[in-house]
Amino acid sequence: MKNEVTFTTNSEKETMDFGSFLGERAQDGLFIALTGDLGAGKTHFVQGLAKGMGIEGVVGSPTFTIMNIYEDGRLPLKHFDFYRLHSEDDLWNIGWEEYGEGGVVVVEWADMFPSLIPEESIHIHIVLSGEEERTITVSWSAKAPVKITKEIENYAAGH
């Protein structure tokens, strides 16, 4: 059974604010699966998440590097981008089993290899629904961390 909430942000900053909200509450082992079209705001969300985790450096999309790791926050942030990968083997070759666990893992274009996404993941789908407006749908299974899903429900109820 999946749980789901949907809300709207009206600017890149508001999308980043949602990321920051989650980053402030992130716990070790949190896995976030991000989906949405090019330009929808996935990287802005991750920039906010990093800020909320206390990461102060520049956070960019790992489109060409496949993964960026940030270790200067209160937890490590492992940011993956599956967009340019052709197969799951590409991830196994860079050490997915080592990097895919611990700290906070965020995967952009997570829908490309759904078998690699753990059941306890928080799924965030971002759609550009207007010039600046984004519709954000967050879903999760019963195996997702309850503490963070309750926080997400509260956040969505206020938006």
GROMACS .gro file of N, CA and C in nm:
model
  477
    1MET      N    1   0.085  -0.119   0.000
    1MET     CA    2   0.000   0.000   0.000
    1MET      C    3   0.089   0.124   0.000
    2LYS      N    4   0.059   0.215  -0.091
    2LYS     CA    5   0.138   0.339  -0.100
    2LYS      C    6   0.063   0.455  -0.038
    3ASN      N    7   0.138   0.539   0.028
    3ASN     CA    8   0.086   0.664   0.081
    3ASN      C    9   0.136   0.775  -0.009
    4GLU      N   10   0.056   0.883  -0.019
    4GLU     CA   11   0.093   0.988  -0.114
    4GLU      C   12   0.036   1.122  -0.070
    5VAL      N   13   0.116   1.228  -0.090
    5VAL     CA   14   0.069   1.365  -0.072
    5VAL      C   15   0.115   1.445  -0.192
    6THR      N   16   0.038   1.547  -0.227
    6THR     CA   17   0.072   1.635  -0.338
    6THR      C   18   0.054   1.779  -0.292
    7PHE      N   19   0.149   1.863  -0.330
    7PHE     CA   20   0.138   2.006  -0.299
    7PHE      C   21   0.210   2.083  -0.410
    8THR      N   22   0.199   2.215  -0.404
    8THR     CA   23   0.254   2.302  -0.507
    8THR      C   24   0.357   2.396  -0.448
    9THR      N   25   0.464   2.418  -0.523
    9THR     CA   26   0.557   2.527  -0.489
    9THR      C   27   0.547   2.629  -0.603
   10ASN      N   28   0.576   2.753  -0.572
   10ASN     CA   29   0.555   2.860  -0.669
   10ASN      C   30   0.684   2.927  -0.716
   11SER      N   31   0.799   2.867  -0.681
   11SER     CA   32   0.928   2.922  -0.724
   11SER      C   33   1.037   2.818  -0.700
   12GLU      N   34   1.153   2.841  -0.760
   12GLU     CA   35   1.267   2.754  -0.732
   12GLU      C   36   1.300   2.756  -0.584
   13LYS      N   37   1.290   2.876  -0.523
   13LYS     CA   38   1.321   2.890  -0.381
   13LYS      C   39   1.228   2.803  -0.297
   14GLU      N   40   1.100   2.800  -0.328
   14GLU     CA   41   1.007   2.718  -0.250
   14GLU      C   42   1.037   2.569  -0.267
   15THR      N   43   1.080   2.529  -0.386
   15THR     CA   44   1.120   2.390  -0.408
   15THR      C   45   1.244   2.359  -0.324
   16MET      N   46   1.338   2.453  -0.322
   16MET     CA   47   1.458   2.437  -0.239
   16MET      C   48   1.421   2.436  -0.091
   17ASP      N   49   1.323   2.516  -0.053
   17ASP     CA   50   1.280   2.519   0.088
   17ASP      C   51   1.225   2.383   0.131
   18PHE      N   52   1.151   2.316   0.044
   18PHE     CA   53   1.102   2.182   0.077
   18PHE      C   54   1.222   2.087   0.095
   19GLY      N   55   1.319   2.096   0.006
   19GLY     CA   56   1.439   2.015   0.021
   19GLY      C   57   1.509   2.042   0.152
   20SER      N   58   1.522   2.170   0.188
   20SER     CA   59   1.586   2.209   0.313
   20SER      C   60   1.510   2.153   0.434
   21PHE      N   61   1.379   2.160   0.427
   21PHE     CA   62   1.293   2.104   0.532
   21PHE      C   63   1.326   1.956   0.554
   22LEU      N   64   1.335   1.881   0.445
   22LEU     CA   65   1.368   1.738   0.458
   22LEU      C   66   1.513   1.718   0.504
   23GLY      N   67   1.604   1.801   0.455
   23GLY     CA   68   1.744   1.790   0.495
   23GLY      C   69   1.764   1.810   0.644
   24GLU      N   70   1.688   1.904   0.702
   24GLU     CA   71   1.697   1.929   0.846
   24GLU      C   72   1.651   1.809   0.927
   25ARG      N   73   1.564   1.727   0.869
   25ARG     CA   74   1.505   1.613   0.939
   25ARG      C   75   1.563   1.478   0.895
   26ALA      N   76   1.653   1.482   0.798
   26ALA     CA   77   1.708   1.358   0.740
   26ALA      C   78   1.782   1.276   0.845
   27GLN      N   79   1.765   1.146   0.832
   27GLN     CA   80   1.832   1.051   0.920
   27GLN      C   81   1.918   0.958   0.836
   28ASP      N   82   2.017   0.900   0.901
   28ASP     CA   83   2.104   0.805   0.833
   28ASP      C   84   2.020   0.695   0.768
   29GLY      N   85   2.050   0.665   0.644
   29GLY     CA   86   1.978   0.561   0.572
   29GLY      C   87   1.862   0.611   0.487
   30LEU      N   88   1.833   0.740   0.492
   30LEU     CA   89   1.724   0.795   0.410
   30LEU      C   90   1.761   0.782   0.263
   31PHE      N   91   1.668   0.733   0.183
   31PHE     CA   92   1.688   0.715   0.040
   31PHE      C   93   1.574   0.789  -0.030
   32ILE      N   94   1.609   0.884  -0.116
   32ILE     CA   95   1.510   0.963  -0.188
   32ILE      C   96   1.525   0.936  -0.337
   33ALA      N   97   1.417   0.892  -0.398
   33ALA     CA   98   1.411   0.863  -0.542
   33ALA      C   99   1.340   0.980  -0.609
   34LEU      N  100   1.414   1.057  -0.691
   34LEU     CA  101   1.359   1.176  -0.757
   34LEU      C  102   1.326   1.147  -0.903
   35THR      N  103   1.210   1.194  -0.945
   35THR     CA  104   1.173   1.184  -1.086
   35THR      C  105   1.110   1.316  -1.129
   36GLY      N  106   1.106   1.336  -1.259
   36GLY     CA  107   1.048   1.457  -1.317
   36GLY      C  108   1.122   1.491  -1.445
   37ASP      N  109   1.058   1.570  -1.529
   37ASP     CA  110   1.118   1.608  -1.657
   37ASP      C  111   1.242   1.694  -1.638
   38LEU      N  112   1.320   1.708  -1.745
   38LEU     CA  113   1.432   1.802  -1.745
   38LEU      C  114   1.382   1.941  -1.708
   39GLY      N  115   1.453   2.006  -1.618
   39GLY     CA  116   1.416   2.142  -1.579
   39GLY      C  117   1.304   2.152  -1.479
   40ALA      N  118   1.256   2.040  -1.426
   40ALA     CA  119   1.143   2.044  -1.332
   40ALA      C  120   1.183   2.095  -1.194
   41GLY      N  121   1.311   2.081  -1.158
   41GLY     CA  122   1.354   2.130  -1.027
   41GLY      C  123   1.417   2.025  -0.937
   42LYS      N  124   1.454   1.912  -0.994
   42LYS     CA  125   1.514   1.805  -0.913
   42LYS      C  126   1.643   1.851  -0.846
   43THR      N  127   1.730   1.915  -0.921
   43THR     CA  128   1.857   1.960  -0.864
   43THR      C  129   1.835   2.072  -0.764
   44HIS      N  130   1.739   2.160  -0.786
   44HIS     CA  131   1.708   2.264  -0.687
   44HIS      C  132   1.662   2.200  -0.557
   45PHE      N  133   1.580   2.095  -0.567
   45PHE     CA  134   1.539   2.023  -0.447
   45PHE      C  135   1.661   1.971  -0.372
   46VAL      N  136   1.755   1.909  -0.445
   46VAL     CA  137   1.875   1.852  -0.382
   46VAL      C  138   1.961   1.962  -0.321
   47GLN      N  139   1.970   2.076  -0.384
   47GLN     CA  140   2.046   2.189  -0.328
   47GLN      C  141   1.986   2.231  -0.194
   48GLY      N  142   1.855   2.234  -0.186
   48GLY     CA  143   1.788   2.266  -0.060
   48GLY      C  144   1.812   2.157   0.044
   49LEU      N  145   1.803   2.033   0.002
   49LEU     CA  146   1.828   1.920   0.092
   49LEU      C  147   1.967   1.932   0.153
   50ALA      N  148   2.066   1.959   0.069
   50ALA     CA  149   2.204   1.972   0.115
   50ALA      C  150   2.217   2.086   0.216
   51LYS      N  151   2.154   2.198   0.187
   51LYS     CA  152   2.158   2.312   0.278
   51LYS      C  153   2.100   2.274   0.413
   52GLY      N  154   1.988   2.203   0.411
   52GLY     CA  155   1.923   2.159   0.535
   52GLY      C  156   2.008   2.061   0.614
   53MET      N  157   2.097   1.992   0.545
   53MET     CA  158   2.187   1.897   0.611
   53MET      C  159   2.316   1.964   0.658
   54GLY      N  160   2.328   2.094   0.633
   54GLY     CA  161   2.447   2.167   0.677
   54GLY      C  162   2.562   2.164   0.579
   55ILE      N  163   2.535   2.128   0.455
   55ILE     CA  164   2.639   2.125   0.351
   55ILE      C  165   2.647   2.264   0.290
   56GLU      N  166   2.764   2.322   0.292
   56GLU     CA  167   2.778   2.462   0.252
   56GLU      C  168   2.836   2.481   0.112
   57GLY      N  169   2.897   2.381   0.055
   57GLY     CA  170   2.959   2.395  -0.077
   57GLY      C  171   2.855   2.400  -0.188
   58VAL      N  172   2.903   2.418  -0.307
   58VAL     CA  173   2.818   2.420  -0.426
   58VAL      C  174   2.768   2.278  -0.453
   59VAL      N  175   2.639   2.265  -0.472
   59VAL     CA  176   2.579   2.135  -0.503
   59VAL      C  177   2.524   2.144  -0.646
   60GLY      N  178   2.584   2.065  -0.735
   60GLY     CA  179   2.542   2.065  -0.874
   60GLY      C  180   2.492   1.928  -0.914
   61SER      N  181   2.431   1.922  -1.028
   61SER     CA  182   2.382   1.794  -1.078
   61SER      C  183   2.498   1.707  -1.123
   62PRO      N  184   2.498   1.580  -1.083
   62PRO     CA  185   2.605   1.489  -1.126
   62PRO      C  186   2.573   1.422  -1.260
   63THR      N  187   2.514   1.497  -1.353
   63THR     CA  188   2.473   1.440  -1.481
   63THR      C  189   2.589   1.371  -1.552
   64PHE      N  190   2.705   1.432  -1.551
   64PHE     CA  191   2.819   1.374  -1.624
   64PHE      C  192   2.908   1.288  -1.535
   65THR      N  193   2.912   1.317  -1.406
   65THR     CA  194   2.996   1.239  -1.314
   65THR      C  195   2.923   1.120  -1.254
   66ILE      N  196   2.794   1.111  -1.272
   66ILE     CA  197   2.705   1.007  -1.221
   66ILE      C  198   2.678   1.023  -1.072
   67MET      N  199   2.780   1.059  -0.993
   67MET     CA  200   2.756   1.075  -0.850
   67MET      C  201   2.847   1.182  -0.792
   68ASN      N  202   2.791   1.254  -0.696
   68ASN     CA  203   2.868   1.349  -0.615
   68ASN      C  204   2.846   1.311  -0.470
   69ILE      N  205   2.952   1.316  -0.392
   69ILE     CA  206   2.941   1.287  -0.249
   69ILE      C  207   2.983   1.412  -0.173
   70TYR      N  208   2.900   1.450  -0.077
   70TYR     CA  209   2.926   1.566   0.007
   70TYR      C  210   2.935   1.516   0.151
   71GLU      N  211   3.050   1.540   0.214
   71GLU     CA  212   3.070   1.486   0.348
   71GLU      C  213   3.086   1.594   0.455
   72ASP      N  214   3.058   1.720   0.421
   72ASP     CA  215   3.079   1.825   0.519
   72ASP      C  216   2.953   1.863   0.596
   73GLY      N  217   2.846   1.788   0.581
   73GLY     CA  218   2.723   1.812   0.657
   73GLY      C  219   2.715   1.719   0.777
   74ARG      N  220   2.601   1.719   0.843
   74ARG     CA  221   2.586   1.633   0.960
   74ARG      C  222   2.574   1.485   0.924
   75LEU      N  223   2.543   1.457   0.798
   75LEU     CA  224   2.543   1.322   0.742
   75LEU      C  225   2.603   1.331   0.602
   76PRO      N  226   2.663   1.224   0.553
   76PRO     CA  227   2.708   1.227   0.413
   76PRO      C  228   2.586   1.232   0.319
   77LEU      N  229   2.599   1.307   0.212
   77LEU     CA  230   2.497   1.312   0.107
   77LEU      C  231   2.557   1.253  -0.018
   78LYS      N  232   2.491   1.150  -0.069
   78LYS     CA  233   2.536   1.083  -0.192
   78LYS      C  234   2.430   1.111  -0.299
   79HIS      N  235   2.469   1.191  -0.397
   79HIS     CA  236   2.376   1.240  -0.499
   79HIS      C  237   2.408   1.173  -0.632
   80PHE      N  238   2.316   1.091  -0.679
   80PHE     CA  239   2.332   1.018  -0.804
   80PHE      C  240   2.241   1.075  -0.911
   81ASP      N  241   2.282   1.061  -1.036
   81ASP     CA  242   2.200   1.098  -1.150
   81ASP      C  243   2.208   0.983  -1.251
   82PHE      N  244   2.097   0.915  -1.273
   82PHE     CA  245   2.094   0.798  -1.361
   82PHE      C  246   2.075   0.836  -1.509
   83TYR      N  247   2.057   0.964  -1.540
   83TYR     CA  248   2.015   1.007  -1.674
   83TYR      C  249   2.102   0.953  -1.787
   84ARG      N  250   2.232   0.954  -1.772
   84ARG     CA  251   2.323   0.915  -1.880
   84ARG      C  252   2.365   0.768  -1.875
   85LEU      N  253   2.310   0.693  -1.783
   85LEU     CA  254   2.348   0.552  -1.772
   85LEU      C  255   2.268   0.467  -1.870
   86HIS      N  256   2.333   0.361  -1.919
   86HIS     CA  257   2.267   0.273  -2.015
   86HIS      C  258   2.217   0.144  -1.951
   87SER      N  259   2.279   0.105  -1.841
   87SER     CA  260   2.237  -0.019  -1.776
   87SER      C  261   2.273  -0.015  -1.628
   88GLU      N  262   2.212  -0.105  -1.552
   88GLU     CA  263   2.245  -0.116  -1.410
   88GLU      C  264   2.392  -0.150  -1.390
   89ASP      N  265   2.450  -0.222  -1.486
   89ASP     CA  266   2.591  -0.258  -1.475
   89ASP      C  267   2.679  -0.134  -1.460
   90ASP      N  268   2.642  -0.023  -1.524
   90ASP     CA  269   2.719   0.100  -1.511
   90ASP      C  270   2.730   0.143  -1.365
   91LEU      N  271   2.622   0.123  -1.290
   91LEU     CA  272   2.624   0.159  -1.147
   91LEU      C  273   2.705   0.059  -1.065
   92TRP      N  274   2.688  -0.068  -1.094
   92TRP     CA  275   2.764  -0.169  -1.020
   92TRP      C  276   2.914  -0.147  -1.042
   93ASN      N  277   2.952  -0.103  -1.160
   93ASN     CA  278   3.093  -0.081  -1.192
   93ASN      C  279   3.154   0.036  -1.115
   94ILE      N  280   3.071   0.131  -1.068
   94ILE     CA  281   3.126   0.241  -0.988
   94ILE      C  282   3.108   0.217  -0.839
   95GLY      N  283   3.059   0.100  -0.800
   95GLY     CA  284   3.047   0.067  -0.659
   95GLY      C  285   2.914   0.100  -0.596
   96TRP      N  286   2.804   0.081  -0.670
   96TRP     CA  287   2.671   0.111  -0.618
   96TRP      C  288   2.646   0.048  -0.482
   97GLU      N  289   2.687  -0.077  -0.464
   97GLU     CA  290   2.659  -0.144  -0.337
   97GLU      C  291   2.727  -0.073  -0.220
   98GLU      N  292   2.839  -0.007  -0.245
   98GLU     CA  293   2.908   0.067  -0.139
   98GLU      C  294   2.846   0.204  -0.118
   99TYR      N  295   2.812   0.272  -0.226
   99TYR     CA  296   2.763   0.409  -0.216
   99TYR      C  297   2.612   0.418  -0.198
  100GLY      N  298   2.542   0.312  -0.232
  100GLY     CA  299   2.396   0.315  -0.229
  100GLY      C  300   2.336   0.303  -0.091
  101GLU      N  301   2.418   0.291   0.013
  101GLU     CA  302   2.367   0.277   0.149
  101GLU      C  303   2.444   0.369   0.243
  102GLY      N  304   2.379   0.406   0.353
  102GLY     CA  305   2.443   0.490   0.454
  102GLY      C  306   2.437   0.636   0.417
  103GLY      N  307   2.430   0.721   0.518
  103GLY     CA  308   2.411   0.863   0.493
  103GLY      C  309   2.275   0.886   0.430
  104VAL      N  310   2.266   0.986   0.347
  104VAL     CA  311   2.144   1.014   0.273
  104VAL      C  312   2.176   0.995   0.125
  105VAL      N  313   2.096   0.913   0.058
  105VAL     CA  314   2.115   0.887  -0.084
  105VAL      C  315   2.000   0.950  -0.160
  106VAL      N  316   2.034   1.028  -0.263
  106VAL     CA  317   1.934   1.087  -0.351
  106VAL      C  318   1.967   1.047  -0.493
  107VAL      N  319   1.867   0.998  -0.565
  107VAL     CA  320   1.886   0.955  -0.703
  107VAL      C  321   1.793   1.034  -0.793
  108GLU      N  322   1.852   1.113  -0.884
  108GLU     CA  323   1.773   1.179  -0.988
  108GLU      C  324   1.752   1.079  -1.102
  109TRP      N  325   1.637   1.086  -1.165
  109TRP     CA  326   1.598   0.993  -1.273
  109TRP      C  327   1.591   0.850  -1.219
  110ALA      N  328   1.539   0.835  -1.098
  110ALA     CA  329   1.531   0.705  -1.031
  110ALA      C  330   1.445   0.605  -1.107
  111ASP      N  331   1.353   0.654  -1.190
  111ASP     CA  332   1.264   0.564  -1.264
  111ASP      C  333   1.335   0.487  -1.375
  112MET      N  334   1.459   0.524  -1.405
  112MET     CA  335   1.532   0.453  -1.511
  112MET      C  336   1.571   0.311  -1.470
  113PHE      N  337   1.599   0.291  -1.341
  113PHE     CA  338   1.638   0.159  -1.291
  113PHE      C  339   1.563   0.130  -1.161
  114PRO      N  340   1.432   0.107  -1.171
  114PRO     CA  341   1.350   0.092  -1.050
  114PRO      C  342   1.391  -0.025  -0.960
  115SER      N  343   1.455  -0.126  -1.016
  115SER     CA  344   1.494  -0.241  -0.933
  115SER      C  345   1.605  -0.206  -0.835
  116LEU      N  346   1.673  -0.093  -0.856
  116LEU     CA  347   1.780  -0.051  -0.765
  116LEU      C  348   1.729   0.036  -0.650
  117ILE      N  349   1.603   0.074  -0.656
  117ILE     CA  350   1.547   0.165  -0.556
  117ILE      C  351   1.486   0.082  -0.443
  118PRO      N  352   1.537   0.101  -0.321
  118PRO     CA  353   1.486   0.020  -0.209
  118PRO      C  354   1.340   0.051  -0.175
  119GLU      N  355   1.274  -0.048  -0.117
  119GLU     CA  356   1.133  -0.035  -0.080
  119GLU      C  357   1.108   0.078   0.019
  120GLU      N  358   1.207   0.108   0.103
  120GLU     CA  359   1.188   0.211   0.206
  120GLU      C  360   1.212   0.353   0.155
  121SER      N  361   1.227   0.368   0.026
  121SER     CA  362   1.254   0.500  -0.033
  121SER      C  363   1.136   0.595  -0.022
  122ILE      N  364   1.171   0.722  -0.019
  122ILE     CA  365   1.072   0.829  -0.034
  122ILE      C  366   1.080   0.868  -0.182
  123HIS      N  367   0.969   0.861  -0.252
  123HIS     CA  368   0.964   0.894  -0.395
  123HIS      C  369   0.910   1.035  -0.411
  124ILE      N  370   0.984   1.119  -0.481
  124ILE     CA  371   0.943   1.257  -0.503
  124ILE      C  372   0.938   1.281  -0.654
  125HIS      N  373   0.819   1.315  -0.703
  125HIS     CA  374   0.800   1.343  -0.845
  125HIS      C  375   0.767   1.491  -0.859
  126ILE      N  376   0.847   1.562  -0.940
  126ILE     CA  377   0.830   1.706  -0.957
  126ILE      C  378   0.789   1.734  -1.102
  127VAL      N  379   0.681   1.809  -1.116
  127VAL     CA  380   0.630   1.847  -1.248
  127VAL      C  381   0.622   1.998  -1.255
  128LEU      N  382   0.680   2.054  -1.360
  128LEU     CA  383   0.667   2.198  -1.385
  128LEU      C  384   0.526   2.219  -1.437
  129SER      N  385   0.440   2.281  -1.355
  129SER     CA  386   0.299   2.291  -1.391
  129SER      C  387   0.259   2.434  -1.431
  130GLY      N  388   0.353   2.524  -1.431
  130GLY     CA  389   0.330   2.662  -1.472
  130GLY      C  390   0.466   2.725  -1.495
  131GLU      N  391   0.470   2.854  -1.518
  131GLU     CA  392   0.599   2.919  -1.544
  131GLU      C  393   0.698   2.898  -1.429
  132GLU      N  394   0.652   2.916  -1.307
  132GLU     CA  395   0.736   2.894  -1.188
  132GLU      C  396   0.678   2.786  -1.097
  133GLU      N  397   0.555   2.749  -1.122
  133GLU     CA  398   0.484   2.656  -1.035
  133GLU      C  399   0.526   2.512  -1.060
  134ARG      N  400   0.545   2.440  -0.951
  134ARG     CA  401   0.578   2.298  -0.958
  134ARG      C  402   0.479   2.220  -0.872
  135THR      N  403   0.433   2.109  -0.925
  135THR     CA  404   0.351   2.018  -0.848
  135THR      C  405   0.441   1.907  -0.799
  136ILE      N  406   0.446   1.889  -0.669
  136ILE     CA  407   0.533   1.788  -0.609
  136ILE      C  408   0.447   1.680  -0.547
  137THR      N  409   0.469   1.557  -0.591
  137THR     CA  410   0.399   1.442  -0.536
  137THR      C  411   0.502   1.356  -0.463
  138VAL      N  412   0.475   1.330  -0.337
  138VAL     CA  413   0.564   1.249  -0.255
  138VAL      C  414   0.488   1.123  -0.218
  139SER      N  415   0.551   1.007  -0.244
  139SER     CA  416   0.486   0.880  -0.211
  139SER      C  417   0.586   0.788  -0.142
  140TRP      N  418   0.531   0.691  -0.070
  140TRP     CA  419   0.616   0.598   0.004
  140TRP      C  420   0.535   0.475   0.041
  141SER      N  421   0.607   0.367   0.069
  141SER     CA  422   0.545   0.242   0.111
  141SER      C  423   0.546   0.236   0.264
  142ALA      N  424   0.486   0.133   0.318
  142ALA     CA  425   0.482   0.113   0.463
  142ALA      C  426   0.622   0.092   0.521
  143LYS      N  427   0.720   0.061   0.437
  143LYS     CA  428   0.856   0.038   0.486
  143LYS      C  429   0.938   0.167   0.500
  144ALA      N  430   0.885   0.278   0.453
  144ALA     CA  431   0.956   0.406   0.462
  144ALA      C  432   0.963   0.450   0.608
  145PRO      N  433   1.064   0.531   0.642
  145PRO     CA  434   1.078   0.577   0.782
  145PRO      C  435   0.960   0.664   0.825
  146VAL      N  436   0.886   0.617   0.925
  146VAL     CA  437   0.763   0.682   0.968
  146VAL      C  438   0.787   0.825   1.016
  147LYS      N  439   0.897   0.847   1.085
  147LYS     CA  440   0.924   0.982   1.138
  147LYS      C  441   0.927   1.085   1.025
  148ILE      N  442   0.995   1.053   0.917
  148ILE     CA  443   1.007   1.149   0.806
  148ILE      C  444   0.877   1.157   0.725
  149THR      N  445   0.805   1.046   0.711
  149THR     CA  446   0.679   1.053   0.635
  149THR      C  447   0.575   1.136   0.709
  150LYS      N  448   0.574   1.131   0.841
  150LYS     CA  449   0.483   1.217   0.919
  150LYS      C  450   0.518   1.365   0.897
  151GLU      N  451   0.648   1.395   0.895
  151GLU     CA  452   0.692   1.532   0.871
  151GLU      C  453   0.649   1.579   0.731
  152ILE      N  454   0.659   1.490   0.633
  152ILE     CA  455   0.618   1.524   0.496
  152ILE      C  456   0.468   1.550   0.491
  153GLU      N  457   0.391   1.467   0.559
  153GLU     CA  458   0.244   1.488   0.563
  153GLU      C  459   0.211   1.623   0.625
  154ASN      N  460   0.279   1.659   0.734
  154ASN     CA  461   0.257   1.788   0.798
  154ASN      C  462   0.294   1.904   0.705
  155TYR      N  463   0.407   1.890   0.636
  155TYR     CA  464   0.451   1.993   0.543
  155TYR      C  465   0.348   2.013   0.432
  156ALA      N  466   0.303   1.902   0.373
  156ALA     CA  467   0.206   1.910   0.264
  156ALA      C  468   0.074   1.971   0.310
  157ALA      N  469   0.033   1.939   0.432
  157ALA     CA  470  -0.094   1.992   0.485
  157ALA      C  471  -0.088   2.144   0.499
  158GLY      N  472   0.032   2.199   0.518
  158GLY     CA  473   0.048   2.343   0.532
  158GLY      C  474   0.069   2.416   0.401
  159HIS      N  475   0.068   2.342   0.289
  159HIS     CA  476   0.092   2.404   0.158
  159HIS      C  477  -0.026   2.386   0.067
   0.00000   0.00000   0.00000
